[in-house]
Short mmCIF file of C-alpha atoms in Angstrom, two decimals:
data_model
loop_
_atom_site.label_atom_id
_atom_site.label_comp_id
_atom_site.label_asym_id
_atom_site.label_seq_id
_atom_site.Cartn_x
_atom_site.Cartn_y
_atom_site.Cartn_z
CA UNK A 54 183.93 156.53 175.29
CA UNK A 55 187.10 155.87 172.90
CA UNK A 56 187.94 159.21 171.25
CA UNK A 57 191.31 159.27 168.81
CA UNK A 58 193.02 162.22 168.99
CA UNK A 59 194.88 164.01 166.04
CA UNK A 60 198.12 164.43 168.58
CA UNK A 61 199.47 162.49 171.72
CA UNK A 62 199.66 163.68 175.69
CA UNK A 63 203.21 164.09 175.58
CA UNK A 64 202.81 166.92 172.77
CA UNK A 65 200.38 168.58 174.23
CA UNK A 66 202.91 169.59 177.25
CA UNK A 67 205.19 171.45 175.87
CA UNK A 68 205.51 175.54 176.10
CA UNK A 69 205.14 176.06 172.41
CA UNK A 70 201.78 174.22 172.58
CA UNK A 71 200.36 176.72 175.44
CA UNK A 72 201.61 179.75 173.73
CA UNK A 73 199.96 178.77 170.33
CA UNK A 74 197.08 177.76 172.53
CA UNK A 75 196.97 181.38 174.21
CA UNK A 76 198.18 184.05 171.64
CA UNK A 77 196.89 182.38 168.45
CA UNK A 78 193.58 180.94 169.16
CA UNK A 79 190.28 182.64 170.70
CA UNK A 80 187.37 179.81 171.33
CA UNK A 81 184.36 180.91 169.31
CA UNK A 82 180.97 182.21 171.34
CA UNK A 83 178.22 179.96 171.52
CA UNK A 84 175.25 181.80 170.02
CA UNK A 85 171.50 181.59 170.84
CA UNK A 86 170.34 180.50 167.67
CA UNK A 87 173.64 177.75 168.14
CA UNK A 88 172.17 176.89 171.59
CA UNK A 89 168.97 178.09 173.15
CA UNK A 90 168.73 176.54 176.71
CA UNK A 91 165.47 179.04 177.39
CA UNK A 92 163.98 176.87 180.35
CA UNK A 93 166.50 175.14 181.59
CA UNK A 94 168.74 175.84 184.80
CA UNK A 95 172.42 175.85 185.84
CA UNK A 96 174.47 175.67 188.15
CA UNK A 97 177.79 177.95 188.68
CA UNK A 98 180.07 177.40 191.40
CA UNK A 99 182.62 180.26 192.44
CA UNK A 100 180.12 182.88 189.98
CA UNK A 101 180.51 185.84 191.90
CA UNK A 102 183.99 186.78 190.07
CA UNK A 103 186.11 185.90 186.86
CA UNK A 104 185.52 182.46 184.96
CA UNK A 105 182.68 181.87 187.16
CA UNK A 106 180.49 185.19 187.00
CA UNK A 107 181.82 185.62 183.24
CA UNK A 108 180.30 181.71 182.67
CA UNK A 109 176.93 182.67 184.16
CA UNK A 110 176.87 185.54 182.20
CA UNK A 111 177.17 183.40 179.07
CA UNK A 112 174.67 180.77 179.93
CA UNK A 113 172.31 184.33 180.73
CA UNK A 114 172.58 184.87 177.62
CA UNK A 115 171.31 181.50 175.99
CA UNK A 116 168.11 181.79 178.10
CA UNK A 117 169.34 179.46 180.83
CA UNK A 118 168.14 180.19 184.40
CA UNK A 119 171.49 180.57 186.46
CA UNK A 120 172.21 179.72 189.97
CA UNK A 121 175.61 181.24 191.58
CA UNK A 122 176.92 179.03 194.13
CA UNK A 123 178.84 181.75 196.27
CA UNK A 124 180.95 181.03 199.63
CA UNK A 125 179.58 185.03 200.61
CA UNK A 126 176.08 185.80 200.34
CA UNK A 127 176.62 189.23 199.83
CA UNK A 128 179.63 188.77 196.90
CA UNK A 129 177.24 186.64 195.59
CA UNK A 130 174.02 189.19 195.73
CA UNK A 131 176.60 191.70 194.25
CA UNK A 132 177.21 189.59 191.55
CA UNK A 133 173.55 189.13 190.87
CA UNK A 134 172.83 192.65 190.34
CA UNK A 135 175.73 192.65 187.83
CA UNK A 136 174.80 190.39 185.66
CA UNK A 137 170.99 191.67 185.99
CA UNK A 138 171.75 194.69 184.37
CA UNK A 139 171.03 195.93 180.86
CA UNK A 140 169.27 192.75 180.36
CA UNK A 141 165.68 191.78 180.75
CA UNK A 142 165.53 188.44 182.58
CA UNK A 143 163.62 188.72 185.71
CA UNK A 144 165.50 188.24 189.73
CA UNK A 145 164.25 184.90 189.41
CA UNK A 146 166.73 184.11 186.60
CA UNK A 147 169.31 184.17 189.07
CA UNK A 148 169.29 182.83 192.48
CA UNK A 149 171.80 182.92 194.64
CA UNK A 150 173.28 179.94 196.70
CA UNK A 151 175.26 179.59 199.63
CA UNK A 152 178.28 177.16 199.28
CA UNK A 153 181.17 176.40 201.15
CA UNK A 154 183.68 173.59 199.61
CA UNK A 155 185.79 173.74 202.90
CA UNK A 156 182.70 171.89 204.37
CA UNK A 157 180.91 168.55 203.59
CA UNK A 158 178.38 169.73 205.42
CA UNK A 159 177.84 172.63 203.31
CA UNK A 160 178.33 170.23 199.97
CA UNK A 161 175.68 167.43 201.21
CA UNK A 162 173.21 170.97 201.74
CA UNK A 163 173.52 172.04 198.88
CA UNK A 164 173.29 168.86 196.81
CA UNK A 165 169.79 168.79 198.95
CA UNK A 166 168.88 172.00 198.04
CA UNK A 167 168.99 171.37 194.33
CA UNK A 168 166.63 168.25 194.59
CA UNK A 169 163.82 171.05 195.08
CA UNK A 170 164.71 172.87 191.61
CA UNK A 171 161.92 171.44 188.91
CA UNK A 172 165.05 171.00 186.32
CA UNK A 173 168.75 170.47 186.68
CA UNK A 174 170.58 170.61 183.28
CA UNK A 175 174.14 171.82 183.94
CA UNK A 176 176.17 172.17 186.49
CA UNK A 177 180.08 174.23 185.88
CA UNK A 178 182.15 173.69 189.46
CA UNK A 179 184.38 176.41 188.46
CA UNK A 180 185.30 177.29 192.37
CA UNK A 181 189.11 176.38 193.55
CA UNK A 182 191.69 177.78 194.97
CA UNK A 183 195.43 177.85 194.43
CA UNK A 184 197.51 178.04 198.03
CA UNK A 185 200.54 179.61 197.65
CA UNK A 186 201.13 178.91 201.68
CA UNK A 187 200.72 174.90 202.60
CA UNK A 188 197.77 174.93 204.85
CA UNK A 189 195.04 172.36 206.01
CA UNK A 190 191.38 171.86 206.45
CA UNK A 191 190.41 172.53 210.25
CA UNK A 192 187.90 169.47 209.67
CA UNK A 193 189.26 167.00 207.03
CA UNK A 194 192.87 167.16 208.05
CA UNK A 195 193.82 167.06 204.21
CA UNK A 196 196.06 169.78 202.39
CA UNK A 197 193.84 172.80 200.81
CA UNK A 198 194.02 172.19 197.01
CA UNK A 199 193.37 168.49 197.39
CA UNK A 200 190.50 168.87 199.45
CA UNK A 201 188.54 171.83 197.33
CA UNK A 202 190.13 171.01 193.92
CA UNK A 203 189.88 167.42 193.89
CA UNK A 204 187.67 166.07 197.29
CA UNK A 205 185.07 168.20 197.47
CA UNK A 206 184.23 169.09 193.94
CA UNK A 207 183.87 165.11 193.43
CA UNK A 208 181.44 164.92 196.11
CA UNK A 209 179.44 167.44 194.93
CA UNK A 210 179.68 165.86 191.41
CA UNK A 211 178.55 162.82 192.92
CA UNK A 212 175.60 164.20 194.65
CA UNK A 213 174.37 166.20 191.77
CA UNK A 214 174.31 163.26 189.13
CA UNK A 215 171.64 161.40 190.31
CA UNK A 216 169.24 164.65 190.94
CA UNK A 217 170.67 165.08 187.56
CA UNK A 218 169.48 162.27 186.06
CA UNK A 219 166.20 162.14 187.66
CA UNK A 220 165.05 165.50 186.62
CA UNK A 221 166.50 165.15 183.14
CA UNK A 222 164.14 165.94 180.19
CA UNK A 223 163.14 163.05 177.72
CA UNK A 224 166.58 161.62 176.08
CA UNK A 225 169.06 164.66 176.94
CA UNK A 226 170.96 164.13 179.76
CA UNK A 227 172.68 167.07 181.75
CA UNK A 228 175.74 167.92 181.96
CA UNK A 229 178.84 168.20 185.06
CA UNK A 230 181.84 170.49 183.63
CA UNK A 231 184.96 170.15 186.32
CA UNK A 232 187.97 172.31 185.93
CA UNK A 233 191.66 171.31 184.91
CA UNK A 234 194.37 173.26 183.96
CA UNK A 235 197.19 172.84 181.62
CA UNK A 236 199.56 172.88 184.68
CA UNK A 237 198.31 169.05 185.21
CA UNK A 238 200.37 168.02 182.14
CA UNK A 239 203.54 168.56 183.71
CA UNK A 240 202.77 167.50 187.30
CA UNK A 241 204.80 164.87 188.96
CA UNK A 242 202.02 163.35 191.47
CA UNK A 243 204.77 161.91 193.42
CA UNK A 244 201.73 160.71 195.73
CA UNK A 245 200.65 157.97 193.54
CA UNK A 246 203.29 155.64 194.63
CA UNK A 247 201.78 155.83 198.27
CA UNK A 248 199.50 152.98 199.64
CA UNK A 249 197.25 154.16 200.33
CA UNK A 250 197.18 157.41 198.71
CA UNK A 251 195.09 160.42 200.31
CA UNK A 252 196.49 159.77 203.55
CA UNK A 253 199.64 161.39 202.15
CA UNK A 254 197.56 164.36 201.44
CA UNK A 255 197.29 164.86 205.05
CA UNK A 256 200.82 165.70 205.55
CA UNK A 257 203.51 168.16 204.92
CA UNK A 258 204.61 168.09 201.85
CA UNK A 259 208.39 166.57 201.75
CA UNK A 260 211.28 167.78 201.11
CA UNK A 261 209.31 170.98 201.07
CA UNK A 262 206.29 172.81 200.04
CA UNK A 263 205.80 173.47 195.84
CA UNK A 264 202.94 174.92 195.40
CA UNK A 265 202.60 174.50 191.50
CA UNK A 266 202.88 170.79 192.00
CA UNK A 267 200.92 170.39 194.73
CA UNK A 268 197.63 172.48 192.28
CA UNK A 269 198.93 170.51 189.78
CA UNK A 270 198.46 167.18 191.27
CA UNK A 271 194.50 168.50 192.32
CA UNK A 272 194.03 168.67 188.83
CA UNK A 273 195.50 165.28 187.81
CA UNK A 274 193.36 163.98 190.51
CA UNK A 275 190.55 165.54 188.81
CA UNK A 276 191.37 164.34 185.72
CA UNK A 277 191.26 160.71 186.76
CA UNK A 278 188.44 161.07 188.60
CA UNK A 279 186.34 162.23 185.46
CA UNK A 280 188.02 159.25 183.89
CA UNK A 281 186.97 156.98 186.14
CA UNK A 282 183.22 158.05 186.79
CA UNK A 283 182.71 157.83 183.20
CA UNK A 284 183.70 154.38 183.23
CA UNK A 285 180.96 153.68 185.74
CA UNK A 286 177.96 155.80 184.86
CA UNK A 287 176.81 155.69 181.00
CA UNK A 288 176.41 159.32 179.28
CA UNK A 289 172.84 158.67 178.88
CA UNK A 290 172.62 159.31 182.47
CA UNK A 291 174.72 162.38 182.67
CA UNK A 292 177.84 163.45 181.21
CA UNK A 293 180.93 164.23 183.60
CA UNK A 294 183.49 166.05 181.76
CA UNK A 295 186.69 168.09 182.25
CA UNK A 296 187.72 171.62 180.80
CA UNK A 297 190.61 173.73 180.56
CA UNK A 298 190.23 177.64 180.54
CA UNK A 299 193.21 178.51 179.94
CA UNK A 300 195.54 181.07 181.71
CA UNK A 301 193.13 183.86 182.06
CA UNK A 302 193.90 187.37 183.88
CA UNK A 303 191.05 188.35 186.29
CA UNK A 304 190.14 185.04 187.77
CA UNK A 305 191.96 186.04 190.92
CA UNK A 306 193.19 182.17 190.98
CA UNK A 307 196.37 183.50 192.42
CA UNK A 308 194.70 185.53 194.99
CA UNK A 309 196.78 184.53 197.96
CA UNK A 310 199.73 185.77 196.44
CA UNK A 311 198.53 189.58 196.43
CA UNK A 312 201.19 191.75 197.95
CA UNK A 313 204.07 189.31 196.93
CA UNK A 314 206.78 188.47 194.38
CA UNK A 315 204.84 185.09 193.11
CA UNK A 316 201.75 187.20 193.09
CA UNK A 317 203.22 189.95 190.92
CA UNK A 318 205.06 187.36 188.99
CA UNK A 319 201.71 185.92 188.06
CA UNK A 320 200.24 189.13 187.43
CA UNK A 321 203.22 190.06 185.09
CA UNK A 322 202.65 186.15 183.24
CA UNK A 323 198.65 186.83 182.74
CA UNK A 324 199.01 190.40 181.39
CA UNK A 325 201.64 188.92 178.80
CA UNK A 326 199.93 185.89 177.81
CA UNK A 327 196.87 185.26 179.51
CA UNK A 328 193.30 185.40 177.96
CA UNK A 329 190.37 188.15 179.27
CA UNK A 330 187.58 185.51 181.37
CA UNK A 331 184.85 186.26 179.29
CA UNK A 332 187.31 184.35 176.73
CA UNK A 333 188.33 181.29 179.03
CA UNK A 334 184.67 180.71 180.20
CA UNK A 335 183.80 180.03 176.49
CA UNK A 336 185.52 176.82 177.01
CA UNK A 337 182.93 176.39 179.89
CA UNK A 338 180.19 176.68 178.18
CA UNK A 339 181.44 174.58 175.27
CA UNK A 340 181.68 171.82 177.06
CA UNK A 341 178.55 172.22 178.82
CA UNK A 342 176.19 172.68 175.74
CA UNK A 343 178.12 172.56 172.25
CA UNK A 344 175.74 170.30 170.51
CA UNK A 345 178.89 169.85 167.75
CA UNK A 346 180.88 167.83 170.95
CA UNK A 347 177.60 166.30 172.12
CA UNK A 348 177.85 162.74 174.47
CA UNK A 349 181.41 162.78 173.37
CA UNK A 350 182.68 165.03 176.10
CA UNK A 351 181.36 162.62 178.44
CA UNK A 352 184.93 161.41 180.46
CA UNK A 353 187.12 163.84 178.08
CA UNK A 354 188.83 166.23 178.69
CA UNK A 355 187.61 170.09 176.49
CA UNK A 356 190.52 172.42 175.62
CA UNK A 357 190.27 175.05 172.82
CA UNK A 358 186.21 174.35 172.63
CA UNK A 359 187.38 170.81 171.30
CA UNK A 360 188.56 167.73 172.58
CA UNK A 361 192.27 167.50 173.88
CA UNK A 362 194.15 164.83 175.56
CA UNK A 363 194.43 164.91 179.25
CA UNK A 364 197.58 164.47 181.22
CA UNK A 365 200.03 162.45 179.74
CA UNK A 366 199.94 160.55 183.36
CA UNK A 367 196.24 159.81 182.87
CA UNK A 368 197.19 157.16 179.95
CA UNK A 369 200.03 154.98 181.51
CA UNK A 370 199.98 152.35 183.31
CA UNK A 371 201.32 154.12 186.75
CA UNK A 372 198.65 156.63 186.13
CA UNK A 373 195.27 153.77 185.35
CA UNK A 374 196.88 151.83 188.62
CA UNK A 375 196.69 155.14 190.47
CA UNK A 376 193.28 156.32 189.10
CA UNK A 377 191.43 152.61 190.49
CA UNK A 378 193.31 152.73 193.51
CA UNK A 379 192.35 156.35 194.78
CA UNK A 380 188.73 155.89 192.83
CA UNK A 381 188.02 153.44 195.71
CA UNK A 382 190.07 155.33 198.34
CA UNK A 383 187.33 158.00 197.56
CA UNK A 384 184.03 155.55 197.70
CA UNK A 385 185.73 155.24 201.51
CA UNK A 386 186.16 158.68 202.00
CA UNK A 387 182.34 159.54 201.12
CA UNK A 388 180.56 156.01 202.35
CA UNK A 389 178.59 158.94 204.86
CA UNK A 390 176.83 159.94 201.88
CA UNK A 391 176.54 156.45 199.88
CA UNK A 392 178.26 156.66 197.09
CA UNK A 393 178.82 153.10 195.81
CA UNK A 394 174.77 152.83 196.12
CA UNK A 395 174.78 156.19 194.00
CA UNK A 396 177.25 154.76 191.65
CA UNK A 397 175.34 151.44 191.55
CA UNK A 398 171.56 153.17 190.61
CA UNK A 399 173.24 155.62 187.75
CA UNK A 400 174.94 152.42 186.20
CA UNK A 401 171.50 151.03 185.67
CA UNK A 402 170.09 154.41 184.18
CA UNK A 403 169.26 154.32 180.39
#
């Protein structure tokens, strides 16, 4: 849906726009007598540390049943007890999942799984990764960021929507919160001239690797993509929207640079500027259940607990040729699983 925005893309780039954004403006909690989701049940991908366990926490705390969708069992059972304590919801409040976004295998599981929950309301897919090293998937033969960042958390979006939408109670749809990041607005995506264009994410990156670029293009990627499923699937099915934490220290996001200079670098950047991750998973859970942004999330982009511009890319004309071109490159990429049939029956929800 249309939304008019009080500023444009471009000025939402610059660096006095992220520190304003960081050091002068802390998103409001969502309280339970804002929000009471007793009875209903969400999903948190990546929950066992950071935004992720800081998010469950959060939705805990509105009543929601929470499940952590955890690459380790054991992080994940860790995590569990955690956020069990001091409070009195029961084990059964939280479940723990087993989740691997390295694997489609693991994603089409999963998705499976979730079809024998009685309710699915909300689903954050907070897990990523941020490779300071170029490496591959052993299996997929694309580049690291694009495939967990970008492939496989649209898969997974695309396999939870209809179970969704099924299981949905009377007229309020659930809800699918991806994850950007403000580094999107100044990505290049260099990529986008390629025809076609993931097959360039299956090689080395020329003239050599840049790791900030190459994350920031996963989240462009994930920008479109949210822009693009909500052109195809109304909001009274489900919403699909996109949210910005921030720059928040403790979401181990830069965990493959530990023991380096761009690791300590990062460290030094988040301990100047950087928000705590119970702070940055309030935009989480404002885009998941604010009732004052409602439907209107659905294809936006949430930044600040309100609505924000995506990347300036996302509204040119390069960037709408790119975003049809690569939607269909993925409707390819996951014909194993149907897609354009899944696409097809959520178009025709009411």
């Amino acid at each position: 849906m249309a939304v008019n925005f009080d500023t444009s893309s471009e000025k939402e780039t610059g660096l006095l726009r992220f520190l304003k954004s960081q050091l002068f403006f802390t998103p409001p909690p969502i309280t339970r007598e804002e929000v009471d989701l007793t009875g209903k049940t969400a999903i948190v991908t990546g929950a066992n540390v950071g935004l992720g366990l800081e998010c469950a926490r959060q939705l805990l705390d509105l009543g929601c049943k929470v499940i952590l969708a955890v690459r380790s069992q054991s992080r994940g059972e860790t995590a569990r007890r955690h956020l069990a304590q001091g409070r009195d919801a029961q084990w059964t409040d939280i479940e723990v999942w087993k989740l691997d976004l390295n694997s489609y295998d693991s994603i089409v599981g999963f998705a499976e799984r979730t079809k024998t929950l009685t309710r699915l309301d909300i689903a954050v897919l907070n897990a990523g990764v941020y490779k300071v090293d170029e490496s591959f998937n052993s299996t997929t033969g694309y580049e690291e960021d694009i495939q967990v960042n970008y492939l496989s958390n649209a898969l997974l979006t695309l396999l939870l929507a209809p179970i969704m939408a099924e299981k949905k109670t009377g007229n309020s749809p659930g809800r699918i919160v991806l994850v950007s990041s403000g580094i999107a607005n100044a990505t290049k995506f260099n990529e986008k001239e390629s025809n076609p264009i993931l097959p360039a994410f299956k090689k080395k990156m020329e003239p050599k690797w840049l790791f900030k670029e190459r994350y920031g293009t996963s989240k462009v990627l994930v920008q479109l993509f949210v822009a693009e499923l909500a052109k195809r699937v109304p909001s009274s099915a489900v919403v699909v929207t996109v949210a910005n934490p921030g720059f928040c220290h403790g979401s181990e996001i830069i965990r493959d640079g530990e023991g380096r200079f761009v690791g300590y670098l990062y460290k030094t950047m988040m301990a100047t500027v950087g928000r705590p991750c119970s702070v940055g998973a309030r935009i989480y859970v404002h885009a998941a259940v604010s009732p004052m942004l409602g439907e209107t999330v659905h294809g936006q982009h949430v930044e600040d607990a309100m609505l924000r511009p995506m990347a300036p890319l996302i509204y040119k004309p390069e960037g709408k040729q790119a975003a049809s071109k690569i939607w269909e490159e993925i409707m390819d990429e996951f014909m194993f699983v149907g897609v354009r049939q899944i696409i097809d029956g959520l178009s025709k929800s009411v």
